[in-house]
PDB file of C-alpha atoms and ligand atoms in Angstrom:
ATOM      1  CA  MET A  17       0.000   0.000   0.000  1.00  0.00           C
ATOM      2  CA  PRO A  18       1.442   3.411  -0.899  1.00  0.00           C
ATOM      3  CA  GLN A  19       1.914   5.778   1.994  1.00  0.00           C
ATOM      4  CA  PHE A  20       1.059   9.417   1.387  1.00  0.00           C
ATOM      5  CA  ILE A  21       2.160  12.411   3.440  1.00  0.00           C
ATOM      6  CA  PRO A  22       1.112  16.065   3.155  1.00  0.00           C
ATOM      7  CA  TYR A  23       3.136  18.182   0.762  1.00  0.00           C
ATOM      8  CA  HIS A  24       3.372  21.951   1.124  1.00  0.00           C
ATOM      9  CA  PRO A  25       4.297  23.558  -2.203  1.00  0.00           C
ATOM     10  CA  LEU A  26       6.173  26.844  -2.126  1.00  0.00           C
ATOM     11  CA  ALA A  27       3.706  29.702  -2.394  1.00  0.00           C
ATOM     12  CA  PHE A  28       4.415  33.331  -3.320  1.00  0.00           C
ATOM     13  CA  SER A  29       2.531  36.488  -4.154  1.00  0.00           C
ATOM     14  CA  ALA A  30       2.297  37.155  -7.887  1.00  0.00           C
ATOM     15  CA  GLY A  31       4.965  39.865  -7.581  1.00  0.00           C
ATOM     16  CA  ASP A  32       7.391  37.663  -5.702  1.00  0.00           C
ATOM     17  CA  GLN A  33       6.729  34.832  -8.126  1.00  0.00           C
ATOM     18  CA  ALA A  34       7.632  36.961 -11.138  1.00  0.00           C
ATOM     19  CA  ALA A  35      10.727  38.357  -9.399  1.00  0.00           C
ATOM     20  CA  ARG A  36      11.949  34.922  -8.343  1.00  0.00           C
ATOM     21  CA  ALA A  37      11.363  33.495 -11.813  1.00  0.00           C
ATOM     22  CA  ARG A  38      13.322  36.344 -13.372  1.00  0.00           C
ATOM     23  CA  GLU A  39      16.162  36.081 -10.849  1.00  0.00           C
ATOM     24  CA  PHE A  40      16.492  32.370 -11.448  1.00  0.00           C
ATOM     25  CA  TYR A  41      16.477  32.890 -15.199  1.00  0.00           C
ATOM     26  CA  GLU A  42      19.183  35.537 -14.860  1.00  0.00           C
ATOM     27  CA  LEU A  43      21.220  33.257 -12.644  1.00  0.00           C
ATOM     28  CA  CYS A  44      20.988  30.388 -15.135  1.00  0.00           C
ATOM     29  CA  SER A  45      21.611  32.603 -18.136  1.00  0.00           C
ATOM     30  CA  ARG A  46      24.993  33.602 -16.667  1.00  0.00           C
ATOM     31  CA  ARG A  47      26.160  30.007 -16.628  1.00  0.00           C
ATOM     32  CA  ARG A  48      28.830  29.153 -19.158  1.00  0.00           C
ATOM     33  CA  THR A  49      30.815  26.038 -19.798  1.00  0.00           C
ATOM     34  CA  VAL A  50      34.406  26.715 -18.760  1.00  0.00           C
ATOM     35  CA  ARG A  51      37.466  24.843 -20.004  1.00  0.00           C
ATOM     36  CA  GLU A  52      40.187  26.634 -18.051  1.00  0.00           C
ATOM     37  CA  TYR A  53      40.413  26.081 -14.330  1.00  0.00           C
ATOM     38  CA  SER A  54      42.358  27.287 -11.337  1.00  0.00           C
ATOM     39  CA  SER A  55      43.769  24.506  -9.165  1.00  0.00           C
ATOM     40  CA  ARG A  56      42.219  26.073  -6.033  1.00  0.00           C
ATOM     41  CA  PRO A  57      40.626  23.211  -4.102  1.00  0.00           C
ATOM     42  CA  ILE A  58      36.929  22.985  -3.264  1.00  0.00           C
ATOM     43  CA  VAL A  59      35.886  22.434   0.330  1.00  0.00           C
ATOM     44  CA  ARG A  60      34.544  18.892   0.593  1.00  0.00           C
ATOM     45  CA  GLU A  61      31.340  19.913   2.405  1.00  0.00           C
ATOM     46  CA  LEU A  62      30.491  22.179  -0.521  1.00  0.00           C
ATOM     47  CA  LEU A  63      30.850  19.306  -2.989  1.00  0.00           C
ATOM     48  CA  GLU A  64      28.723  17.138  -0.718  1.00  0.00           C
ATOM     49  CA  THR A  65      25.914  19.716  -0.801  1.00  0.00           C
ATOM     50  CA  LEU A  66      26.098  19.927  -4.595  1.00  0.00           C
ATOM     51  CA  ILE A  67      25.831  16.157  -4.943  1.00  0.00           C
ATOM     52  CA  ARG A  68      22.950  16.071  -2.464  1.00  0.00           C
ATOM     53  CA  THR A  69      21.191  18.622  -4.662  1.00  0.00           C
ATOM     54  CA  ALA A  70      21.661  16.424  -7.736  1.00  0.00           C
ATOM     55  CA  GLY A  71      20.196  13.566  -5.728  1.00  0.00           C
ATOM     56  CA  THR A  72      16.909  15.467  -5.282  1.00  0.00           C
ATOM     57  CA  ALA A  73      16.069  15.047  -8.976  1.00  0.00           C
ATOM     58  CA  PRO A  74      12.990  13.083  -9.991  1.00  0.00           C
ATOM     59  CA  SER A  75      13.623   9.661 -11.525  1.00  0.00           C
ATOM     60  CA  GLY A  76      11.753   6.797 -13.145  1.00  0.00           C
ATOM     61  CA  ALA A  77       9.825   4.970 -10.402  1.00  0.00           C
ATOM     62  CA  ASN A  78      12.033   6.863  -7.933  1.00  0.00           C
ATOM     63  CA  LYS A  79      14.891   4.414  -8.544  1.00  0.00           C
ATOM     64  CA  GLN A  80      17.457   7.240  -8.356  1.00  0.00           C
ATOM     65  CA  PRO A  81      19.644   5.427 -10.884  1.00  0.00           C
ATOM     66  CA  TRP A  82      22.773   7.518 -10.460  1.00  0.00           C
ATOM     67  CA  ARG A  83      26.206   7.312  -8.899  1.00  0.00           C
ATOM     68  CA  PHE A  84      28.507  10.299  -8.549  1.00  0.00           C
ATOM     69  CA  VAL A  85      32.201   9.494  -8.200  1.00  0.00           C
ATOM     70  CA  ILE A  86      34.130  12.533  -7.007  1.00  0.00           C
ATOM     71  CA  VAL A  87      37.788  12.352  -7.983  1.00  0.00           C
ATOM     72  CA  THR A  88      40.269  14.677  -6.269  1.00  0.00           C
ATOM     73  CA  ASP A  89      43.275  12.313  -6.100  1.00  0.00           C
ATOM     74  CA  PRO A  90      45.929  13.698  -8.514  1.00  0.00           C
ATOM     75  CA  ALA A  91      47.110  10.198  -9.470  1.00  0.00           C
ATOM     76  CA  ILE A  92      43.612   9.131 -10.522  1.00  0.00           C
ATOM     77  CA  LYS A  93      43.024  12.425 -12.346  1.00  0.00           C
ATOM     78  CA  HIS A  94      46.281  11.822 -14.223  1.00  0.00           C
ATOM     79  CA  GLU A  95      45.237   8.313 -15.152  1.00  0.00           C
ATOM     80  CA  ILE A  96      41.869   9.594 -16.389  1.00  0.00           C
ATOM     81  CA  ARG A  97      43.515  12.346 -18.419  1.00  0.00           C
ATOM     82  CA  LEU A  98      45.839   9.903 -20.184  1.00  0.00           C
ATOM     83  CA  ALA A  99      42.982   7.513 -20.996  1.00  0.00           C
ATOM     84  CA  VAL A 100      40.699  10.321 -22.179  1.00  0.00           C
ATOM     85  CA  GLU A 101      43.347  11.950 -24.365  1.00  0.00           C
ATOM     86  CA  LYS A 102      44.198   8.642 -26.015  1.00  0.00           C
ATOM     87  CA  GLU A 103      40.572   8.201 -27.132  1.00  0.00           C
ATOM     88  CA  GLU A 104      39.952  11.866 -27.889  1.00  0.00           C
ATOM     89  CA  ARG A 105      43.049  12.085 -30.048  1.00  0.00           C
ATOM     90  CA  GLU A 106      41.831   9.124 -32.053  1.00  0.00           C
ATOM     91  CA  SER A 107      38.382  10.727 -32.324  1.00  0.00           C
ATOM     92  CA  TYR A 108      39.600  14.144 -33.422  1.00  0.00           C
ATOM     93  CA  GLU A 109      42.164  12.736 -35.859  1.00  0.00           C
ATOM     94  CA  HIS A 110      40.251   9.775 -37.312  1.00  0.00           C
ATOM     95  CA  ARG A 111      36.727   9.167 -36.032  1.00  0.00           C
ATOM     96  CA  MET A 112      34.846  12.473 -36.179  1.00  0.00           C
ATOM     97  CA  PRO A 113      33.497  13.506 -39.590  1.00  0.00           C
ATOM     98  CA  GLN A 114      34.531  16.892 -41.001  1.00  0.00           C
ATOM     99  CA  GLU A 115      31.056  18.329 -40.363  1.00  0.00           C
ATOM    100  CA  TRP A 116      31.417  17.620 -36.641  1.00  0.00           C
ATOM    101  CA  LEU A 117      34.919  19.097 -36.515  1.00  0.00           C
ATOM    102  CA  ASP A 118      33.590  22.203 -38.279  1.00  0.00           C
ATOM    103  CA  ASP A 119      30.822  22.553 -35.687  1.00  0.00           C
ATOM    104  CA  LEU A 120      33.363  22.335 -32.883  1.00  0.00           C
ATOM    105  CA  ALA A 121      35.764  24.846 -34.457  1.00  0.00           C
ATOM    106  CA  ALA A 122      33.748  27.730 -32.934  1.00  0.00           C
ATOM    107  CA  LEU A 123      34.265  26.233 -29.472  1.00  0.00           C
ATOM    108  CA  GLY A 124      38.006  25.806 -29.872  1.00  0.00           C
ATOM    109  CA  THR A 125      38.106  22.271 -28.486  1.00  0.00           C
ATOM    110  CA  ASP A 126      40.735  19.684 -29.385  1.00  0.00           C
ATOM    111  CA  TRP A 127      42.023  16.414 -27.929  1.00  0.00           C
ATOM    112  CA  HIS A 128      44.165  18.041 -25.237  1.00  0.00           C
ATOM    113  CA  LYS A 129      42.359  17.849 -21.895  1.00  0.00           C
ATOM    114  CA  GLU A 130      44.646  19.570 -19.358  1.00  0.00           C
ATOM    115  CA  PHE A 131      41.587  20.549 -17.354  1.00  0.00           C
ATOM    116  CA  LEU A 132      41.232  16.939 -16.232  1.00  0.00           C
ATOM    117  CA  GLU A 133      44.322  17.419 -14.061  1.00  0.00           C
ATOM    118  CA  ILE A 134      44.042  21.108 -13.217  1.00  0.00           C
ATOM    119  CA  ALA A 135      40.417  21.188 -12.037  1.00  0.00           C
ATOM    120  CA  PRO A 136      40.365  20.296  -8.320  1.00  0.00           C
ATOM    121  CA  ALA A 137      37.521  17.817  -8.725  1.00  0.00           C
ATOM    122  CA  LEU A 138      36.118  15.610 -11.446  1.00  0.00           C
ATOM    123  CA  ILE A 139      32.585  14.405 -10.899  1.00  0.00           C
ATOM    124  CA  VAL A 140      32.151  11.247 -12.926  1.00  0.00           C
ATOM    125  CA  VAL A 141      28.454  10.499 -13.295  1.00  0.00           C
ATOM    126  CA  PHE A 142      27.405   6.898 -13.764  1.00  0.00           C
ATOM    127  CA  SER A 143      23.943   5.685 -14.685  1.00  0.00           C
ATOM    128  CA  ILE A 144      22.788   2.586 -12.841  1.00  0.00           C
ATOM    129  CA  GLU A 145      21.205   0.441 -15.527  1.00  0.00           C
ATOM    130  CA  TYR A 146      19.896  -2.318 -13.290  1.00  0.00           C
ATOM    131  CA  GLU A 147      20.102  -3.659  -9.741  1.00  0.00           C
ATOM    132  CA  LYS A 148      20.812  -7.268  -8.816  1.00  0.00           C
ATOM    133  CA  GLU A 149      18.814  -8.732  -5.968  1.00  0.00           C
ATOM    134  CA  GLY A 150      20.287 -12.192  -5.553  1.00  0.00           C
ATOM    135  CA  GLU A 151      19.320 -14.107  -8.692  1.00  0.00           C
ATOM    136  CA  ILE A 152      16.899 -11.404  -9.850  1.00  0.00           C
ATOM    137  CA  THR A 153      17.923  -8.525 -12.107  1.00  0.00           C
ATOM    138  CA  ARG A 154      15.722  -5.443 -11.912  1.00  0.00           C
ATOM    139  CA  LYS A 155      16.105  -2.976 -14.755  1.00  0.00           C
ATOM    140  CA  ASN A 156      15.775   0.696 -13.933  1.00  0.00           C
ATOM    141  CA  TYR A 157      13.397   2.923 -15.908  1.00  0.00           C
ATOM    142  CA  TYR A 158      14.061   5.991 -18.050  1.00  0.00           C
ATOM    143  CA  VAL A 159      17.654   5.921 -16.905  1.00  0.00           C
ATOM    144  CA  LYS A 160      19.038   8.461 -19.402  1.00  0.00           C
ATOM    145  CA  GLU A 161      16.210  10.887 -18.716  1.00  0.00           C
ATOM    146  CA  SER A 162      16.583  10.527 -14.953  1.00  0.00           C
ATOM    147  CA  VAL A 163      20.351  10.932 -14.891  1.00  0.00           C
ATOM    148  CA  GLY A 164      20.126  13.809 -17.374  1.00  0.00           C
ATOM    149  CA  ILE A 165      17.741  15.652 -15.055  1.00  0.00           C
ATOM    150  CA  ALA A 166      20.014  14.997 -12.055  1.00  0.00           C
ATOM    151  CA  VAL A 167      22.970  16.400 -13.989  1.00  0.00           C
ATOM    152  CA  GLY A 168      20.884  19.487 -14.813  1.00  0.00           C
ATOM    153  CA  PHE A 169      20.274  20.036 -11.114  1.00  0.00           C
ATOM    154  CA  LEU A 170      23.973  19.469 -10.442  1.00  0.00           C
ATOM    155  CA  LEU A 171      25.148  21.986 -13.050  1.00  0.00           C
ATOM    156  CA  ALA A 172      22.734  24.608 -11.717  1.00  0.00           C
ATOM    157  CA  ALA A 173      23.881  23.956  -8.139  1.00  0.00           C
ATOM    158  CA  ILE A 174      27.558  24.210  -9.145  1.00  0.00           C
ATOM    159  CA  HIS A 175      26.898  27.528 -10.879  1.00  0.00           C
ATOM    160  CA  ASN A 176      24.816  28.827  -7.984  1.00  0.00           C
ATOM    161  CA  ALA A 177      27.777  28.186  -5.665  1.00  0.00           C
ATOM    162  CA  GLY A 178      30.122  30.313  -7.789  1.00  0.00           C
ATOM    163  CA  LEU A 179      31.935  27.355  -9.276  1.00  0.00           C
ATOM    164  CA  VAL A 180      32.285  26.470 -12.939  1.00  0.00           C
ATOM    165  CA  SER A 181      31.907  23.203 -14.781  1.00  0.00           C
ATOM    166  CA  LEU A 182      32.201  21.483 -18.106  1.00  0.00           C
ATOM    167  CA  THR A 183      30.010  18.694 -19.416  1.00  0.00           C
ATOM    168  CA  HIS A 184      32.724  16.548 -20.897  1.00  0.00           C
ATOM    169  CA  THR A 185      31.841  13.515 -22.993  1.00  0.00           C
ATOM    170  CA  PRO A 186      34.955  11.529 -23.780  1.00  0.00           C
ATOM    171  CA  SER A 187      34.053   8.882 -26.288  1.00  0.00           C
ATOM    172  CA  PRO A 188      34.180   5.984 -25.789  1.00  0.00           C
ATOM    173  CA  MET A 189      34.466   6.198 -21.999  1.00  0.00           C
ATOM    174  CA  ASN A 190      34.092   2.653 -20.723  1.00  0.00           C
ATOM    175  CA  PHE A 191      37.600   2.916 -19.276  1.00  0.00           C
ATOM    176  CA  LEU A 192      36.117   5.055 -16.480  1.00  0.00           C
ATOM    177  CA  GLN A 193      34.303   2.007 -15.173  1.00  0.00           C
ATOM    178  CA  LYS A 194      37.637   0.242 -14.849  1.00  0.00           C
ATOM    179  CA  ILE A 195      39.755   3.120 -13.503  1.00  0.00           C
ATOM    180  CA  LEU A 196      37.109   3.974 -10.904  1.00  0.00           C
ATOM    181  CA  ASP A 197      36.415   0.356 -10.088  1.00  0.00           C
ATOM    182  CA  ARG A 198      32.654   0.475 -10.710  1.00  0.00           C
ATOM    183  CA  PRO A 199      30.532  -2.640 -11.169  1.00  0.00           C
ATOM    184  CA  ALA A 200      29.053  -3.807 -14.503  1.00  0.00           C
ATOM    185  CA  ASN A 201      25.623  -2.296 -13.844  1.00  0.00           C
ATOM    186  CA  GLU A 202      27.079   1.240 -13.659  1.00  0.00           C
ATOM    187  CA  ARG A 203      27.714   2.897 -17.005  1.00  0.00           C
ATOM    188  CA  PRO A 204      29.718   6.133 -17.393  1.00  0.00           C
ATOM    189  CA  PHE A 205      27.336   8.936 -18.388  1.00  0.00           C
ATOM    190  CA  LEU A 206      29.259  12.197 -18.175  1.00  0.00           C
ATOM    191  CA  LEU A 207      32.509  13.558 -16.770  1.00  0.00           C
ATOM    192  CA  ILE A 208      32.184  16.953 -15.103  1.00  0.00           C
ATOM    193  CA  PRO A 209      35.306  18.884 -14.084  1.00  0.00           C
ATOM    194  CA  VAL A 210      34.374  21.351 -11.328  1.00  0.00           C
ATOM    195  CA  GLY A 211      36.335  24.185  -9.827  1.00  0.00           C
ATOM    196  CA  TYR A 212      37.058  27.877  -9.867  1.00  0.00           C
ATOM    197  CA  ALA A 213      37.620  29.505 -13.230  1.00  0.00           C
ATOM    198  CA  ALA A 214      41.188  30.372 -14.201  1.00  0.00           C
ATOM    199  CA  GLU A 215      41.972  34.071 -13.969  1.00  0.00           C
ATOM    200  CA  ASN A 216      40.933  36.101 -16.994  1.00  0.00           C
ATOM    201  CA  VAL A 217      39.150  33.102 -18.430  1.00  0.00           C
ATOM    202  CA  VAL A 218      37.492  33.515 -21.821  1.00  0.00           C
ATOM    203  CA  VAL A 219      34.602  31.591 -23.350  1.00  0.00           C
ATOM    204  CA  PRO A 220      33.394  31.373 -26.940  1.00  0.00           C
ATOM    205  CA  ASP A 221      31.016  34.115 -28.034  1.00  0.00           C
ATOM    206  CA  ILE A 222      27.971  31.938 -28.590  1.00  0.00           C
ATOM    207  CA  LYS A 223      24.350  33.066 -28.640  1.00  0.00           C
ATOM    208  CA  ARG A 224      21.313  31.450 -27.078  1.00  0.00           C
ATOM    209  CA  LYS A 225      18.174  30.878 -29.104  1.00  0.00           C
ATOM    210  CA  SER A 226      15.386  33.342 -28.364  1.00  0.00           C
ATOM    211  CA  LEU A 227      12.152  32.434 -26.623  1.00  0.00           C
ATOM    212  CA  GLU A 228      10.410  32.606 -30.000  1.00  0.00           C
ATOM    213  CA  ASP A 229      12.893  30.101 -31.389  1.00  0.00           C
ATOM    214  CA  ILE A 230      12.406  27.557 -28.613  1.00  0.00           C
ATOM    215  CA  ALA A 231       8.753  27.931 -27.541  1.00  0.00           C
ATOM    216  CA  LEU A 232       5.446  27.315 -29.285  1.00  0.00           C
ATOM    217  CA  TRP A 233       2.105  28.203 -27.713  1.00  0.00           C
ATOM    218  CA  LYS A 234      -1.036  26.287 -28.632  1.00  0.00           C
TER     219      LYS A 234
HETATM  220  N1  IYR B   7      34.043  14.751 -26.846  1.00  0.00           N
HETATM  221  C1  IYR B   7      34.902  15.673 -27.535  1.00  0.00           C
HETATM  222  C2  IYR B   7      34.236  16.389 -28.655  1.00  0.00           C
HETATM  223  C3  IYR B   7      33.152  17.342 -28.336  1.00  0.00           C
HETATM  224  C4  IYR B   7      31.885  17.073 -28.819  1.00  0.00           C
HETATM  225  C5  IYR B   7      30.859  17.965 -28.640  1.00  0.00           C
HETATM  226  I1  IYR B   7      29.068  17.569 -29.468  1.00  0.00           I
HETATM  227  C6  IYR B   7      31.090  19.165 -27.933  1.00  0.00           C
HETATM  228  O1  IYR B   7      30.061  20.072 -27.729  1.00  0.00           O
HETATM  229  C7  IYR B   7      32.356  19.439 -27.455  1.00  0.00           C
HETATM  230  C8  IYR B   7      33.369  18.524 -27.644  1.00  0.00           C
HETATM  231  C9  IYR B   7      35.565  16.633 -26.547  1.00  0.00           C
HETATM  232  O2  IYR B   7      35.236  16.604 -25.378  1.00  0.00           O
HETATM  233  O3  IYR B   7      36.432  17.398 -26.961  1.00  0.00           O
END
């Protein structure tokens, strides 16, 4: 039998509602992906709060199919960098079609991933595809959607705390399972360097689509 408890939604006056919505939009609109980091460490309790925030995301059947591995050990970061760069070099030089390389030219990315060692923390997000209960295997539901939402919460929380991040997608990235000693039911989803931005950091001059471009009203 499901158990239900009272829920008290946040409630605001219309004025406060509009102001809060605008403030949150402005906060989010200032977020940028950053590829150059300072090595200044992050206090562990701060990282813990950010991960807790990610863990408040909704998920298919509330299975919470995510694992966040926080890497601060320089030796492990080094190992990850070497493994990533090996694959990325192959991708940039041989696997990615010209059209993709052209699309990335505006972002200035290449196979060098110094940030994997300079950023004080790497959050490696794993999706938990299934759980084993003795002989029984229980598949999780809407895993990509659920973990994607949790990462959205995480990125917003990181930004809100005055830290910067990068949604890095080394490909392929199965080696992360091995380096980080994760079991077969956990699949690497995203690698997120987190830290303080390097001094005088620059970002590509990209534009966001307008409301009219992204919304339709019926
Ligand atoms: N994974 C590569 C390539 C890359 C792909 C996309 I799509 C980007 O938006 C950025 C980079 C890399 O991390 O460099």
